[in-house]
Coordinates of C-alpha atoms in Angstrom, one line a residue:
M1437 CA 21.1 -10.6 36.0
N1438 CA 18.1 -12.9 36.0
G1439 CA 14.3 -12.4 36.1
P1440 CA 12.0 -10.1 34.1
E1441 CA 14.4 -7.2 34.3
S1442 CA 16.8 -8.9 31.8
L1443 CA 14.0 -9.5 29.4
Y1444 CA 12.9 -5.9 29.6
L1445 CA 16.5 -4.7 29.1
V1446 CA 17.1 -6.9 26.1
G1447 CA 13.7 -6.1 24.5
G1448 CA 14.2 -2.4 25.0
L1449 CA 17.7 -2.3 23.7
L1450 CA 16.7 -4.3 20.5
V1451 CA 13.8 -2.0 19.7
T1452 CA 15.9 1.1 20.5
F1453 CA 18.8 -0.1 18.3
S1454 CA 16.4 -1.0 15.5
I1455 CA 14.8 2.5 15.5
L1456 CA 18.2 4.2 15.6
A1457 CA 19.6 2.0 12.9
S1458 CA 16.6 2.8 10.7
R1459 CA 18.0 6.4 10.4
V1460 CA 21.3 5.0 9.0
S1461 CA 19.5 2.7 6.6
A1462 CA 17.4 5.5 5.3
K1463 CA 20.5 7.5 4.4
V1464 CA 22.2 4.6 2.6
G1465 CA 19.1 3.4 0.9
M1466 CA 18.9 0.0 2.7
P1467 CA 15.4 -1.5 3.2
L1468 CA 14.3 -1.5 6.8
L1469 CA 12.7 -4.9 7.1
P1470 CA 15.9 -7.0 6.4
L1471 CA 17.7 -4.6 8.8
F1472 CA 15.3 -5.6 11.6
L1473 CA 15.7 -9.3 10.6
G1474 CA 19.5 -8.9 10.7
I1475 CA 19.3 -7.3 14.2
G1476 CA 17.4 -10.3 15.4
M1477 CA 19.9 -12.7 13.9
L1478 CA 22.9 -10.8 15.5
A1479 CA 21.2 -11.0 18.8
G1480 CA 20.5 -14.7 18.4
E1481 CA 22.4 -17.9 19.1
D1482 CA 25.3 -17.3 16.7
G1483 CA 25.5 -13.6 17.7
L1484 CA 25.1 -12.3 21.2
G1485 CA 24.0 -15.8 22.3
I1486 CA 20.3 -15.3 23.0
E1487 CA 18.7 -18.8 22.5
F1488 CA 15.1 -18.7 21.3
H1489 CA 13.5 -21.8 19.9
N1490 CA 10.0 -21.4 21.1
Y1491 CA 8.1 -21.7 17.7
A1492 CA 4.7 -21.7 19.4
L1493 CA 5.4 -18.4 21.1
A1494 CA 6.9 -17.0 17.9
N1495 CA 3.7 -18.0 16.1
V1496 CA 1.6 -16.1 18.6
I1497 CA 3.8 -13.0 18.4
S1498 CA 3.9 -13.1 14.6
Q1499 CA 0.2 -13.5 14.1
L1500 CA -0.6 -10.6 16.4
G1501 CA 2.0 -8.4 14.7
L1502 CA 0.7 -9.3 11.2
A1503 CA -2.9 -8.5 12.4
I1504 CA -1.9 -5.0 13.6
I1505 CA 0.0 -4.3 10.4
L1506 CA -2.9 -5.4 8.2
F1507 CA -5.3 -3.3 10.4
D1508 CA -3.1 -0.2 9.9
G1509 CA -2.9 -1.0 6.1
G1510 CA -6.7 -1.1 5.9
L1511 CA -7.0 2.2 7.8
R1512 CA -4.8 3.9 5.2
T1513 CA -6.4 2.4 2.1
R1514 CA -8.9 4.7 0.5
M1515 CA -12.1 3.1 -0.8
K1516 CA -11.8 5.0 -4.1
T1517 CA -8.8 2.8 -5.0
F1518 CA -11.2 -0.2 -5.3
R1519 CA -12.5 1.4 -8.5
V1520 CA -9.6 0.2 -10.5
G1521 CA -7.8 -2.2 -8.1
L1522 CA -10.3 -4.6 -6.6
R1523 CA -10.9 -7.0 -9.4
P1524 CA -7.3 -7.5 -10.5
A1525 CA -6.1 -7.6 -6.9
L1526 CA -8.6 -10.4 -6.0
S1527 CA -7.5 -12.3 -9.1
L1528 CA -3.9 -12.1 -7.9
A1529 CA -4.9 -12.8 -4.3
T1530 CA -6.6 -16.1 -5.2
L1531 CA -5.6 -17.5 -8.6
G1532 CA -2.3 -15.7 -8.6
V1533 CA -1.2 -17.2 -5.2
F1534 CA -2.3 -20.6 -6.4
L1535 CA -0.3 -20.4 -9.7
T1536 CA 2.7 -18.9 -8.0
S1537 CA 2.7 -21.6 -5.3
G1538 CA 2.3 -24.4 -7.8
L1539 CA 5.1 -23.2 -10.1
T1540 CA 7.5 -22.5 -7.2
G1541 CA 6.6 -25.9 -5.7
L1542 CA 7.6 -27.7 -8.9
V1543 CA 11.0 -26.0 -8.8
A1544 CA 11.5 -26.8 -5.1
M1545 CA 10.5 -30.4 -5.8
W1546 CA 13.2 -30.7 -8.4
I1547 CA 16.0 -28.8 -6.7
F1548 CA 15.5 -30.5 -3.2
G1549 CA 14.4 -34.0 -4.5
L1550 CA 11.1 -33.7 -2.6
S1551 CA 7.8 -35.5 -3.2
P1552 CA 5.1 -33.5 -5.0
L1553 CA 3.2 -32.7 -1.8
E1554 CA 6.4 -31.5 0.0
G1555 CA 7.4 -29.4 -3.0
L1556 CA 4.0 -27.8 -3.2
L1557 CA 4.1 -27.0 0.6
V1558 CA 7.3 -25.1 -0.1
G1559 CA 5.5 -23.2 -2.8
A1560 CA 2.5 -22.5 -0.6
I1561 CA 4.6 -21.1 2.2
V1562 CA 6.3 -18.5 -0.1
G1563 CA 3.4 -18.0 -2.5
S1564 CA 1.8 -14.8 -1.2
T1565 CA 3.1 -11.3 -1.1
D1566 CA 3.5 -9.7 2.3
A1567 CA 1.5 -6.7 3.4
A1568 CA 4.1 -5.4 5.8
A1569 CA 6.8 -5.5 3.1
V1570 CA 4.6 -3.9 0.4
F1571 CA 3.1 -1.2 2.6
S1572 CA 6.5 -0.2 4.1
M1573 CA 8.7 -0.5 1.0
V1574 CA 6.4 1.2 -1.5
S1575 CA 5.7 4.1 0.8
G1576 CA 9.4 4.2 1.8
A1577 CA 10.6 4.4 -1.8
G1578 CA 9.4 8.0 -2.0
I1579 CA 7.4 7.5 -5.2
K1580 CA 3.8 7.9 -6.1
L1581 CA 2.6 5.0 -8.4
N1582 CA -0.2 5.5 -10.8
E1583 CA -3.5 4.5 -9.2
R1584 CA -4.0 1.3 -11.2
V1585 CA -0.7 -0.2 -10.1
G1586 CA -0.7 1.2 -6.6
A1587 CA -4.2 0.1 -5.8
T1588 CA -3.7 -3.4 -7.2
L1589 CA -0.6 -4.0 -5.1
E1590 CA -2.1 -2.5 -2.0
I1591 CA -5.3 -4.5 -2.1
E1592 CA -3.6 -7.7 -3.2
S1593 CA -1.1 -7.6 -0.3
G1594 CA -3.9 -7.1 2.2
T1595 CA -6.1 -9.9 0.9
N1596 CA -3.9 -12.7 -0.3
D1597 CA -2.9 -14.2 3.0
P1598 CA -6.1 -16.4 3.4
M1599 CA -5.2 -18.4 0.2
A1600 CA -1.6 -19.0 1.3
I1601 CA -2.7 -20.0 4.8
F1602 CA -5.3 -22.3 3.4
L1603 CA -2.9 -24.0 1.1
T1604 CA -0.2 -24.3 3.8
I1605 CA -2.6 -25.8 6.4
M1606 CA -4.1 -28.2 3.8
L1607 CA -0.8 -29.5 2.5
S1608 CA 0.6 -29.8 6.1
E1609 CA -2.4 -31.9 7.1
M1610 CA -2.1 -34.0 4.0
L1611 CA 1.6 -34.8 4.9
I1612 CA 0.8 -35.9 8.4
G1613 CA -2.3 -37.8 7.2
S1614 CA -5.0 -35.8 9.1
L1615 CA -6.7 -34.2 6.2
G1616 CA -10.4 -34.8 5.9
S1617 CA -12.5 -35.6 2.8
P1618 CA -12.4 -33.4 -0.3
I1619 CA -15.8 -31.9 0.7
A1620 CA -14.3 -31.0 4.1
T1621 CA -11.4 -29.3 2.4
I1622 CA -13.7 -27.3 0.1
F1623 CA -15.8 -26.3 3.1
M1624 CA -12.7 -25.1 4.9
F1625 CA -11.7 -22.9 1.9
V1626 CA -15.2 -21.4 1.7
Q1627 CA -15.3 -21.0 5.5
Q1628 CA -12.0 -19.1 5.5
F1629 CA -13.0 -16.6 2.9
G1630 CA -16.8 -16.4 3.7
I1631 CA -16.5 -15.8 7.4
G1632 CA -13.5 -13.5 7.0
L1633 CA -15.4 -11.4 4.4
A1634 CA -18.7 -11.2 6.3
F1635 CA -17.2 -10.5 9.7
G1636 CA -14.7 -8.0 8.3
I1637 CA -17.4 -5.9 6.5
G1638 CA -20.1 -6.3 9.1
F1639 CA -18.1 -5.6 12.3
G1640 CA -15.9 -3.1 10.5
W1641 CA -19.0 -1.0 9.7
L1642 CA -20.2 -1.4 13.3
F1643 CA -16.8 -0.5 14.8
G1644 CA -16.5 2.5 12.5
R1645 CA -20.0 3.9 13.6
L1646 CA -19.2 3.2 17.2
L1647 CA -15.8 5.1 17.1
K1648 CA -17.4 8.0 15.3
W1649 CA -20.3 8.2 17.8
L1650 CA -18.4 7.8 21.1
E1651 CA -17.0 10.8 23.0
L1652 CA -13.6 9.6 24.5
A1653 CA -10.4 11.0 25.7
P1654 CA -8.1 11.4 22.6
G1655 CA -5.7 8.7 23.7
L1656 CA -8.4 6.1 24.1
Y1657 CA -9.7 6.1 20.5
S1658 CA -6.7 4.2 19.1
L1659 CA -6.6 1.8 22.0
L1660 CA -10.3 1.0 21.5
A1661 CA -9.8 0.6 17.7
V1662 CA -6.9 -1.9 18.1
A1663 CA -8.7 -3.8 20.9
L1664 CA -11.8 -4.2 18.7
G1665 CA -9.6 -5.3 15.8
V1666 CA -7.8 -7.9 17.9
V1667 CA -11.2 -9.2 19.2
L1668 CA -12.5 -9.5 15.7
F1669 CA -9.3 -11.2 14.6
S1670 CA -9.6 -13.8 17.4
I1671 CA -13.3 -14.5 17.0
T1672 CA -13.0 -14.9 13.3
N1673 CA -10.2 -17.4 13.7
M1674 CA -12.1 -19.3 16.4
L1675 CA -15.0 -19.8 14.0
G1676 CA -12.7 -21.0 11.2
G1677 CA -12.6 -17.8 9.2
S1678 CA -9.6 -15.8 8.1
G1679 CA -8.8 -13.3 10.9
F1680 CA -6.3 -11.6 8.7
L1681 CA -8.9 -10.8 6.0
A1682 CA -11.4 -9.7 8.6
I1683 CA -9.1 -7.3 10.4
Y1684 CA -7.9 -5.8 7.1
L1685 CA -11.5 -5.2 6.0
A1686 CA -12.4 -3.8 9.4
G1687 CA -9.5 -1.3 9.2
L1688 CA -10.7 -0.4 5.7
L1689 CA -14.2 0.4 6.8
I1690 CA -13.1 2.3 9.9
G1691 CA -10.5 4.4 7.9
N1692 CA -13.1 5.5 5.4
M1693 CA -15.6 6.8 7.9
R1694 CA -14.4 10.4 8.2
G1695 CA -14.5 11.8 11.7
R1696 CA -12.5 13.2 14.6
H1697 CA -11.6 9.7 15.8
L1698 CA -9.3 9.2 12.8
E1699 CA -7.1 12.1 13.9
F1700 CA -6.3 10.2 17.1
I1701 CA -6.3 6.7 15.7
L1702 CA -4.0 7.0 12.7
P1703 CA -0.8 8.5 14.3
V1704 CA -0.9 6.0 17.2
N1705 CA -1.7 3.1 15.0
D1706 CA 1.2 4.0 12.8
G1707 CA 3.5 3.7 15.8
L1708 CA 1.9 0.4 16.7
A1709 CA 2.4 -0.9 13.2
W1710 CA 6.1 0.0 13.3
L1711 CA 6.5 -1.6 16.7
S1712 CA 4.8 -4.7 15.3
Q1713 CA 7.1 -4.9 12.3
I1714 CA 10.2 -4.4 14.5
G1715 CA 9.0 -7.0 17.0
L1716 CA 7.9 -9.4 14.3
F1717 CA 11.2 -9.4 12.3
I1718 CA 13.4 -9.4 15.4
T1719 CA 11.5 -12.5 16.7
L1720 CA 11.8 -14.3 13.4
G1721 CA 15.5 -13.3 13.3
L1722 CA 16.0 -14.8 16.7
L1723 CA 14.6 -18.1 15.5
V1724 CA 17.2 -18.4 12.8
T1725 CA 20.5 -20.1 13.4
P1726 CA 22.7 -18.9 10.6
S1727 CA 25.3 -21.7 11.0
A1728 CA 22.6 -24.3 10.4
M1729 CA 21.5 -22.6 7.2
F1730 CA 24.5 -22.9 4.9
D1731 CA 23.4 -26.3 3.6
Y1732 CA 20.2 -24.8 2.3
A1733 CA 21.8 -21.6 0.8
V1734 CA 22.4 -22.5 -2.8
P1735 CA 19.2 -24.5 -3.5
A1736 CA 17.1 -22.0 -1.6
A1737 CA 18.6 -19.2 -3.7
V1738 CA 17.6 -21.1 -6.8
V1739 CA 14.0 -21.4 -5.5
A1740 CA 13.9 -17.7 -4.7
L1741 CA 15.2 -16.6 -8.1
A1742 CA 12.7 -19.0 -9.8
L1743 CA 9.9 -17.4 -7.8
I1744 CA 11.0 -13.8 -8.6
F1745 CA 11.9 -14.2 -12.3
V1746 CA 9.5 -17.0 -13.4
A1747 CA 6.6 -18.0 -11.1
R1748 CA 5.5 -14.5 -10.0
P1749 CA 5.7 -12.9 -13.5
L1750 CA 3.9 -15.8 -15.2
A1751 CA 1.1 -15.7 -12.5
V1752 CA 0.8 -11.9 -13.0
V1753 CA 0.6 -12.1 -16.7
L1754 CA -2.0 -15.0 -16.7
C1755 CA -4.2 -13.3 -14.1
L1756 CA -4.1 -9.7 -15.4
R1757 CA -3.2 -9.4 -19.0
P1758 CA -6.2 -11.3 -20.6
F1759 CA -8.9 -9.6 -18.4
F1760 CA -7.9 -6.2 -17.1
G1761 CA -5.9 -4.4 -19.9
F1762 CA -2.8 -3.7 -17.9
R1763 CA 0.1 -2.5 -20.0
W1764 CA 3.3 -4.5 -20.2
K1765 CA 5.3 -1.9 -18.1
E1766 CA 2.6 -2.1 -15.4
L1767 CA 2.7 -5.9 -15.4
T1768 CA 6.5 -5.8 -15.2
F1769 CA 6.4 -3.7 -12.1
I1770 CA 3.6 -5.6 -10.4
S1771 CA 5.6 -8.8 -11.0
W1772 CA 8.7 -7.3 -9.4
V1773 CA 6.8 -6.0 -6.3
G1774 CA 5.9 -9.6 -5.3
L1775 CA 7.7 -8.9 -2.1
R1776 CA 8.0 -11.7 0.4
G1777 CA 8.3 -10.6 4.1
A1778 CA 7.2 -12.0 7.4
V1779 CA 4.2 -14.1 6.1
P1780 CA 6.3 -16.9 4.5
I1781 CA 8.5 -17.2 7.7
V1782 CA 5.3 -17.3 9.8
L1783 CA 3.7 -19.9 7.6
A1784 CA 7.0 -21.9 7.7
I1785 CA 6.3 -22.3 11.5
V1786 CA 3.1 -24.2 10.7
P1787 CA 4.9 -27.5 9.5
V1788 CA 7.1 -27.2 12.7
I1789 CA 4.2 -27.0 15.2
T1790 CA 2.1 -29.6 13.3
G1791 CA 4.9 -32.1 13.2
V1792 CA 5.6 -32.3 9.5
E1793 CA 8.7 -34.4 8.7
N1794 CA 11.9 -32.4 7.8
S1795 CA 10.3 -29.1 8.9
A1796 CA 13.6 -27.4 9.2
L1797 CA 13.8 -27.4 5.4
Y1798 CA 10.6 -25.4 5.1
F1799 CA 11.7 -22.8 7.6
N1800 CA 15.2 -22.2 6.2
V1801 CA 14.0 -22.1 2.6
A1802 CA 11.3 -19.5 3.5
F1803 CA 13.9 -17.4 5.3
F1804 CA 16.3 -17.4 2.3
V1805 CA 13.4 -16.5 -0.1
V1806 CA 12.4 -13.6 2.1
L1807 CA 15.9 -12.3 2.5
I1808 CA 16.7 -12.4 -1.2
S1809 CA 13.3 -10.9 -2.1
L1810 CA 13.7 -8.0 0.3
L1811 CA 17.3 -7.2 -0.7
L1812 CA 16.9 -7.8 -4.4
Q1813 CA 13.5 -6.4 -5.1
G1814 CA 13.2 -4.0 -2.2
T1815 CA 16.3 -2.0 -3.1
T1816 CA 15.2 -1.6 -6.7
L1817 CA 11.6 -0.5 -6.5
A1818 CA 12.1 3.2 -7.0
P1819 CA 14.6 3.0 -9.9
L1820 CA 12.5 0.5 -11.7
A1821 CA 9.2 2.5 -11.2
R1822 CA 10.9 5.6 -12.7
W1823 CA 12.5 3.6 -15.5
L1824 CA 9.1 2.0 -16.5
K1825 CA 7.4 5.5 -16.2
I1826 CA 4.6 4.4 -13.9
V1827 CA 5.3 7.2 -11.4
V1828 CA 3.1 10.2 -11.4
P1829 CA 4.1 13.7 -10.0
E1830 CA 3.5 14.1 -6.3
G1831 CA 1.0 17.0 -6.1
V1832 CA 1.1 19.5 -3.3
T1833 CA -0.7 18.6 -0.1
P1834 CA -1.3 20.5 3.1
L1835 CA 1.6 20.4 5.6
R1836 CA -1.0 19.5 8.2
R1837 CA -4.8 19.1 8.3
R1838 CA -7.1 18.8 11.3
L1839 CA -10.9 18.3 11.6
L1840 CA -12.3 21.2 13.5
D1841 CA -15.2 19.2 15.0
V1842 CA -17.2 22.4 15.8
L1843 CA -20.5 20.7 15.1
P1844 CA -21.3 17.0 15.5
D1845 CA -21.9 16.4 11.8
D1846 CA -19.7 19.0 10.1
N1847 CA -16.7 18.2 8.0
Y1848 CA -14.8 21.5 8.2
E1849 CA -11.1 21.2 8.5
M1850 CA -8.0 23.4 9.0
F1851 CA -5.5 23.0 6.2
I1852 CA -2.0 24.5 6.6
Y1853 CA 0.0 25.4 3.5
R1854 CA 3.5 26.9 3.0
I1855 CA 3.4 29.6 0.3
D1856 CA 5.8 28.6 -2.5
S1857 CA 4.1 29.8 -5.7
K1858 CA 4.6 33.0 -7.6
R1859 CA 1.0 32.8 -8.8
V1860 CA -0.2 33.8 -5.3
E1861 CA 2.7 35.8 -4.0
D1862 CA 2.2 39.6 -3.6
I1863 CA -1.4 39.3 -4.7
P1864 CA -4.3 40.7 -2.4
L1865 CA -6.3 37.9 -0.9
R1866 CA -9.5 39.2 -2.4
M1867 CA -8.0 38.6 -5.9
L1868 CA -7.4 34.9 -5.3
R1869 CA -9.9 32.4 -6.4
F1870 CA -10.7 30.3 -3.3
P1871 CA -13.3 27.5 -3.4
S1872 CA -16.7 28.6 -2.3
G1873 CA -16.9 28.4 1.5
S1874 CA -13.1 28.3 2.1
T1875 CA -11.2 31.1 3.7
I1876 CA -7.8 31.9 5.2
A1877 CA -8.3 32.2 8.9
A1878 CA -4.8 33.2 9.9
L1879 CA -1.3 33.9 8.4
F1880 CA 2.0 33.2 10.1
R1881 CA 5.0 35.3 8.9
D1882 CA 8.4 35.3 10.6
R1883 CA 6.9 33.5 13.6
Q1884 CA 4.2 36.2 14.0
M1885 CA 0.5 35.7 13.4
I1886 CA -1.2 38.1 11.0
H1887 CA -5.0 38.6 10.9
P1888 CA -5.6 38.5 7.1
K1889 CA -7.8 41.1 5.3
G1890 CA -8.8 41.4 1.7
S1891 CA -5.8 43.7 1.0
T1892 CA -3.3 41.4 2.7
R1893 CA -0.7 40.1 0.3
L1894 CA 0.9 36.7 0.6
R1895 CA 4.7 36.3 0.7
H1896 CA 7.1 33.5 0.1
D1897 CA 7.3 31.0 3.1
D1898 CA 4.1 32.4 4.7
L1899 CA 2.1 29.7 6.5
A1900 CA -1.6 30.0 5.5
C1901 CA -4.2 28.4 7.7
V1902 CA -7.2 27.7 5.5
I1903 CA -10.6 26.6 6.7
G1904 CA -12.6 24.5 4.2
I1905 CA -14.0 21.0 3.6
S1906 CA -12.3 18.0 2.1
D1907 CA -14.1 18.5 -1.2
D1908 CA -12.1 21.8 -1.5
L1909 CA -8.7 20.1 -1.3
P1910 CA -8.1 19.6 -5.1
A1911 CA -8.8 23.3 -5.8
L1912 CA -6.7 24.4 -2.7
N1913 CA -3.8 22.1 -3.6
K1914 CA -3.8 23.5 -7.2
L1915 CA -4.0 27.1 -5.9
F1916 CA -0.9 26.6 -3.6
D1917 CA 1.1 24.4 -5.9
G1918 CA 4.8 25.2 -5.7
E1919 CA 7.0 26.2 -8.6
A1920 CA 9.1 23.1 -8.5
R1921 CA 6.0 20.9 -8.6
L1922 CA 4.5 22.9 -11.4
R1923 CA 7.7 22.3 -13.5
Q1924 CA 7.5 18.6 -12.8
E1925 CA 3.8 18.5 -13.9
R1926 CA 4.5 20.4 -17.1
E1927 CA 7.3 17.9 -17.9
F1928 CA 5.1 15.0 -17.2
Y1929 CA 1.7 16.1 -18.6
G1930 CA 3.0 18.5 -21.3
A1931 CA 2.8 22.2 -21.7
F1932 CA -0.8 22.2 -23.0
T1933 CA -4.0 20.7 -21.6
L1934 CA -7.4 20.1 -23.1
E1935 CA -10.8 19.6 -21.5
G1936 CA -12.0 16.0 -21.5
D1937 CA -15.4 17.0 -22.8
A1938 CA -13.9 18.6 -26.0
P1939 CA -15.5 17.0 -29.1
M1940 CA -13.0 14.7 -30.9
R1941 CA -13.9 16.2 -34.3
D1942 CA -12.8 19.6 -33.1
V1943 CA -9.6 18.2 -31.6
A1944 CA -8.9 16.3 -34.9
D1945 CA -9.5 19.3 -37.0
A1946 CA -7.3 21.5 -34.8
Y1947 CA -4.3 19.1 -34.8
G1948 CA -4.8 17.5 -38.2
L1949 CA -5.6 14.0 -36.9
T1950 CA -7.4 11.2 -38.7
L1951 CA -10.5 9.6 -37.0
S1952 CA -13.0 7.0 -37.9
E1953 CA -16.6 8.0 -38.1
S1954 CA -17.4 6.4 -34.7
E1955 CA -14.5 8.2 -33.1
R1956 CA -15.6 11.6 -34.3
D1957 CA -18.8 11.4 -32.3
R1958 CA -16.9 10.9 -29.0
T1959 CA -15.4 13.4 -26.6
L1960 CA -11.7 13.5 -26.0
G1961 CA -12.2 12.0 -22.5
E1962 CA -14.3 9.1 -23.9
F1963 CA -11.7 8.4 -26.6
I1964 CA -8.8 8.3 -24.2
A1965 CA -10.8 6.2 -21.7
H1966 CA -11.6 3.7 -24.4
R1967 CA -8.0 3.5 -25.5
V1968 CA -6.8 2.6 -22.0
G1969 CA -9.4 -0.1 -21.3
G1970 CA -12.3 1.8 -19.7
Y1971 CA -10.7 2.5 -16.3
P1972 CA -8.5 5.6 -16.8
V1973 CA -6.2 6.8 -14.0
V1974 CA -4.1 9.9 -13.7
G1975 CA -0.8 9.3 -15.7
D1976 CA -2.3 7.0 -18.3
D1977 CA -0.9 7.9 -21.7
I1978 CA -1.3 6.9 -25.3
D1979 CA 1.1 7.6 -28.2
W1980 CA -1.1 8.7 -31.0
H1981 CA -0.2 10.8 -34.1
G1982 CA 3.3 11.6 -32.7
I1983 CA 1.8 13.1 -29.5
H1984 CA 1.7 11.6 -26.0
W1985 CA -1.8 12.2 -24.7
V1986 CA -1.6 12.0 -20.9
V1987 CA -4.6 11.8 -18.5
N1988 CA -4.2 14.8 -16.2
E1989 CA -7.4 14.5 -14.1
V1990 CA -10.2 12.0 -13.7
D1991 CA -13.5 11.8 -11.8
G1992 CA -14.5 8.2 -11.4
N1993 CA -14.2 6.7 -14.9
R1994 CA -14.5 10.1 -16.6
V1995 CA -11.5 11.8 -18.0
I1996 CA -11.6 15.5 -17.0
R1997 CA -8.4 16.9 -18.5
V1998 CA -5.8 15.6 -20.9
G1999 CA -2.2 16.8 -21.3
L2000 CA -0.4 17.0 -24.7
R2001 CA 3.3 16.1 -24.5
L2002 CA 5.2 16.3 -27.8
H2003 CA 8.0 13.8 -28.6

């Protein structure tokens, strides 16, 4: 069978098999991204015999896939995470990539007998973390990281591609002798970041306002958002900027403009991001010829292990420890989550299409580094996070939430909770302390709708439909917190909590603690915030006078509540 039908059949079967295989991998704990890569390899030249060596087409597919993945990552990143994550993430995304690339390049130069430029090109190709890998594996691990670590990893993976791309293009041009003057090189660097930053923020704000203002059919919002993102990605690249940075920032701005458009954009874009990951990794797997890679296996593995255990940890420590007050356990985890994914393989295509000598080496080394990183680091994220104790309890959230969109500028939503708390069961609704302005609009019990009254009593497994605003969520979540989650929180934060505005002199007198004169004038929240470096997050703890003092709630940089957990 020839013609487009065979292409449609093969493409449909590969995507179908990838999705179905993902269910099996979830049950056995195997990361999804290497699974997609493996399916591409099995379908390739040494497997089912599909020959695909079109690097230019693979580059086009890969760049589009990465752009959509970054756009989706930006849509789901909350602006509040920038409070603690922006500065350290930018340090890792620039200086960190440079250091990681340089150290890895030295190892590659030694192990493969390359020239300094060739070795550094290997380092540049594998030097950045991958947004697709970080976004999917951290969320798929089923853990909630403390905000300092989670925000840093999230922002770093979304913003570090421009540095890696710049280094790869610069070194490739140097190897083929087409690099311009040093001034031109510096100009290219500034151009990449400057245009990407300006266009991403400027057009992201405009796109967000446009999507919020337009009245469209529900299915058109997501299509328009993706189309605008791709247009921005293309124009930014045409002007010499970083399209990846621009589309990530545009997604960030759009995703933080609350409105009905997000309800229609996020679910569809999630599917598009998954399709992009599947297509991206299958395409890259098809490019690989396993039988031609054995000669590179051992030295490439040495490069990968040097990157994972030496280059990345050193770069993280040098970029974060002196300036941002990260604790060693946090630095250890951030070092380990230097996941490599599609980006290194995509960058390894650059030497091929620019005509760099011995380009097969760069592609095969990048492939081995990615495979080892995903299998070694990706499978151990959750156990390591729990062992290092940087995981915080997952609080209750609504089963579903939907913006009511009754008035053009209102922000009232419907929150649906399943009742699983003895604190609210069998208690009349009028006795429950709902946030001002929130109310239960309907109850569903045994598949029947009940019109609630003040005397109505909640029962276990009832579904409560609550109308309120997003500012009510913390209070509502606390009200409907389940028993299992409450036990987890007590184990993590301790059985007792104190208010952050409690004077330290009173706390010291009550618990027999010793304070300096300056410390006695502070509140408990100020004391804890100072001890953790001035940017407290939920889950921060200090071991002081035989007690673990655990940050339970924050508002900006202000500690609201502190838990006491005895040894």
